Coordinates of C-alpha atoms in Angstrom, one line a residue:
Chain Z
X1 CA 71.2 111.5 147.1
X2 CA 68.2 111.8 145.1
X3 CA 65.3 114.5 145.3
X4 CA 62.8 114.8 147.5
X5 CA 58.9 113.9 145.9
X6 CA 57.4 116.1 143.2
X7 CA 54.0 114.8 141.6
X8 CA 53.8 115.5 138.0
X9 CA 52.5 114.1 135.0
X10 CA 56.1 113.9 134.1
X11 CA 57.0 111.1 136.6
X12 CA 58.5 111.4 140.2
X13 CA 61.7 113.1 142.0
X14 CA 63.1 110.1 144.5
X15 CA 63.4 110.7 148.0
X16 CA 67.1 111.9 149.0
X17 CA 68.3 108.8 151.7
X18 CA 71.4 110.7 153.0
X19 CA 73.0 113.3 153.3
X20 CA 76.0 113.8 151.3
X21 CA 75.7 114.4 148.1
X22 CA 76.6 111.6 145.8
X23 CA 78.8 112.0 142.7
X24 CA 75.6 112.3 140.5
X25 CA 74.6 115.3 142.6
X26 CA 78.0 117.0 142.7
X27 CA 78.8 116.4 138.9
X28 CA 75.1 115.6 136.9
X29 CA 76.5 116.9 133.8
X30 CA 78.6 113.8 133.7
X31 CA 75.4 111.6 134.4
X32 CA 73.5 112.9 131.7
X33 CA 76.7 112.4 129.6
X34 CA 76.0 108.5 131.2
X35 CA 72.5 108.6 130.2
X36 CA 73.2 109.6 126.6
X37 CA 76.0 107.5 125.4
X38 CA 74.5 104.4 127.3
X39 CA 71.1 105.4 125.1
X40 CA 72.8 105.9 122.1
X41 CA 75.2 102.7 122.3
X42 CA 73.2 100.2 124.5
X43 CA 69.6 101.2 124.5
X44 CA 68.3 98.3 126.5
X45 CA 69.9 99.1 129.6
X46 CA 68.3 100.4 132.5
X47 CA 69.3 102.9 135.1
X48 CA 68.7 101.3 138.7
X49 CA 69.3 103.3 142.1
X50 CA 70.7 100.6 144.6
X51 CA 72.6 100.8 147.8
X52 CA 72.6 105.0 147.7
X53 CA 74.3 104.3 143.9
X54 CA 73.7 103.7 140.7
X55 CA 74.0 100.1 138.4
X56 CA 73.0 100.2 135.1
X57 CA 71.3 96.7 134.1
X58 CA 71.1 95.0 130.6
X59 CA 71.6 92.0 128.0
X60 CA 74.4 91.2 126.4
X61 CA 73.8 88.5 123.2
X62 CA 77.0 86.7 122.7
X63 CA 78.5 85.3 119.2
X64 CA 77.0 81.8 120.4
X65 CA 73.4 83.9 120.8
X66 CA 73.6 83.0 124.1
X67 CA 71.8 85.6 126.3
X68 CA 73.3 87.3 129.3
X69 CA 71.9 90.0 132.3
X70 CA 74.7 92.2 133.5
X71 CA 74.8 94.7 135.8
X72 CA 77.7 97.0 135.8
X73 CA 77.8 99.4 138.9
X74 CA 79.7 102.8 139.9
X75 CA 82.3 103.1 142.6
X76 CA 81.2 105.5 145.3
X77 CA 83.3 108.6 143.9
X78 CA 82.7 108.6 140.1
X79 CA 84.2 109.7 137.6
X80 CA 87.5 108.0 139.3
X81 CA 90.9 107.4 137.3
X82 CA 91.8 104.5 139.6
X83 CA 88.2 103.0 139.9
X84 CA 86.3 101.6 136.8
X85 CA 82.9 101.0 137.3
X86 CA 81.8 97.2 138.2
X87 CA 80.3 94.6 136.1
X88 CA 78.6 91.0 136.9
X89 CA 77.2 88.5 135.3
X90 CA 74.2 88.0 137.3
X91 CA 71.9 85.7 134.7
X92 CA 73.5 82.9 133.7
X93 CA 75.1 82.2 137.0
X94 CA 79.1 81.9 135.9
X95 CA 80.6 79.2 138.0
X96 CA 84.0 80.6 139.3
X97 CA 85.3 77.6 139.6
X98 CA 84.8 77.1 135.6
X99 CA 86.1 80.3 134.6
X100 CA 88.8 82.5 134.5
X101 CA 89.0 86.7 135.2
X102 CA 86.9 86.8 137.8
X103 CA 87.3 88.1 141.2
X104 CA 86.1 86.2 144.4
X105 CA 83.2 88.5 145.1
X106 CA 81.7 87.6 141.3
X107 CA 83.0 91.0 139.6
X108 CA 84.5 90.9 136.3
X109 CA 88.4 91.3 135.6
X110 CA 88.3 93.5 132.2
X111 CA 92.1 95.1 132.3
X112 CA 95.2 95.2 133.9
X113 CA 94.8 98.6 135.6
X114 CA 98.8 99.0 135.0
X115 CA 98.3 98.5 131.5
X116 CA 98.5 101.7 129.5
X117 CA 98.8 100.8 126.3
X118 CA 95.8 99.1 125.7
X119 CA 92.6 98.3 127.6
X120 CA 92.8 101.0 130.6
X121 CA 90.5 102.8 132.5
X122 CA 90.4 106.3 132.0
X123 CA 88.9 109.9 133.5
X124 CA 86.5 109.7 129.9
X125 CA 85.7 106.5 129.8
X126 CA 82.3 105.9 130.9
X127 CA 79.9 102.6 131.5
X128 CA 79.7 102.3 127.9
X129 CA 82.9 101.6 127.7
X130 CA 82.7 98.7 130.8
X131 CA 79.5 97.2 129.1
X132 CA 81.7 97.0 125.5
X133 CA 84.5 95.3 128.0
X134 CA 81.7 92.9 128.9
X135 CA 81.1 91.9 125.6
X136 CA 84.6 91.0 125.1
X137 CA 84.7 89.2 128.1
X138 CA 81.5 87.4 127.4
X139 CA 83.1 86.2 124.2
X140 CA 86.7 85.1 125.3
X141 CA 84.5 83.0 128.4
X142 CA 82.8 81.3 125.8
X143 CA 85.5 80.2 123.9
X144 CA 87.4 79.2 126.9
X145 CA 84.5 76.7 127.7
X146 CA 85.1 75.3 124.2
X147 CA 88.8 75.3 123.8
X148 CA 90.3 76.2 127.2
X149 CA 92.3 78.5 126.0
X150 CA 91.6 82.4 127.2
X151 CA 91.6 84.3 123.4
X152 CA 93.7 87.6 123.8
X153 CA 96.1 89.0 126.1
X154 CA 96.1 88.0 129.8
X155 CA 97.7 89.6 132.8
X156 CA 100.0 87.5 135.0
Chain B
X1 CA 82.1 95.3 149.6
X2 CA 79.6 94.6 147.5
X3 CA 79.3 91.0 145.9
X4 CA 77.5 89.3 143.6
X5 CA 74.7 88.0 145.5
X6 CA 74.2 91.5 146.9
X7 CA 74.1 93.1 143.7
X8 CA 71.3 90.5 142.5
X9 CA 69.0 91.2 145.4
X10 CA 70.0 95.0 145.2
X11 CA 68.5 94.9 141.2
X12 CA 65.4 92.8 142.2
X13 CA 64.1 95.2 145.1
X14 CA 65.3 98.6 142.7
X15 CA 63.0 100.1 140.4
X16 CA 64.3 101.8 137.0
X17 CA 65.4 105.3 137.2
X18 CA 65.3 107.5 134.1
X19 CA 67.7 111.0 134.7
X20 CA 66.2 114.5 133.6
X21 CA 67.9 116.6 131.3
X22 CA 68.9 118.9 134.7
X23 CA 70.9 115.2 136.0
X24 CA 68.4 114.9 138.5
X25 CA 67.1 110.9 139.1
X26 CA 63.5 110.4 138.5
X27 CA 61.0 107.0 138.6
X28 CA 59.8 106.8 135.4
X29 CA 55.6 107.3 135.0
X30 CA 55.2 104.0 133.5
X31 CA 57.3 101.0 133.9
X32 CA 58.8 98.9 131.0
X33 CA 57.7 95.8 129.8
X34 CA 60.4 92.6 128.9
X35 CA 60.7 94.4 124.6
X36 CA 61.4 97.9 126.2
X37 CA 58.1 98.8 125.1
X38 CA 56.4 102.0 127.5
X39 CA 53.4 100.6 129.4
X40 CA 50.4 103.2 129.9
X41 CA 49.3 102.7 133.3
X42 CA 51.3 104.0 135.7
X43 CA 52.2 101.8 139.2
X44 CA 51.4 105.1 141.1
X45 CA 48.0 104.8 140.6

């Protein structure tokens, strides 16, 4: 839910659209803890509220200097120690059928969420951490279209 | 669930949000131009 109009020079409160409150409402220490590392680490992305939640939106510039748009969006309940937030490539279009890691509805598979030793989702990680996943990904799908062969560890 | 081709027309209709230091949502006065760069006139005018 976001806040109802409020004309200033500063900029403008958005309407709420339901209800409930949403996870930003309930916990907005934790979004402005979003907003800063995301500044801080990945300045280019943008904050977008779609579908009563939020999707951050940015490039990634791969080893190959190719250029890709992401989006990476948060679960409903956030933050969620069994739900990461989401990421898509949604500029170039990734052709499934060309790739590996990927799940039918176009979302990205960064970790195993079994996996505790390594790459794992956690209660502190935040979209920072999904977008650096991203980049990783990014990389390994290039060099799959060259050689492949997926670089790095793969889940069964 | 939300799929790809959701998300794409989802981030075409949206707008950019910025989030005020009290975690509230906000649309930014000015919009953003392609270098990031903060554009004077404001689209509620």
């Amino acid at each position: 839910m976001v806040r109802q109009l409020a004309s200033d020079n500063q900029g403008k409160i958005i309407k709420p659209t339901r209800w409930s409150a949403n996870w930003w409402e309930e916990n907005p220490g934790r979004l402005v803890k979003e907003r800063d590392i995301m500044a801080d680490r990945f300045p280019k992305f943008e904050l977008h509220n779609v579908d009563d939640n939020l999707a951050w939106r940015g490039p990634i510039k791969s080893n190959n200097r190719n250029r890709y748009t992401v989006v990476i969006k948060y679960p409903d309940e956030y933050p969620n120690p069994s739900q990461a937030p989401k990421a898509f490539i949604i500029e170039p279009r990734v052709d499934m059928e060309h790739t590996k890691h990927m799940w039918p509805d176009g979302r990205l598979c960064l970790f195993k969420p079994s996996d505790r030793d390594s790459r794992s989702w956690e209660k502190r990680s935040t979209a920072a951490t999904v977008v650096s996943w991203t980049a990783a990904w990014i990389f390994a799908y290039e060099r799959y279209q060259e050689t492949g062969v997926w670089p790095g560890p793969e889940a069964d | 669930m939300t799929d790809i081709y959701e998300i794409e027309n989802q981030m075409e209709e949206s707008e950019p949000v910025v989030v005020n230091p009290e975690g509230e949502l906000e649309v930014p006065d000015g919009t953003r131009d392609q270098q990031g760069t903060q554009v004077k006139e404001s689209r509620w005018y």
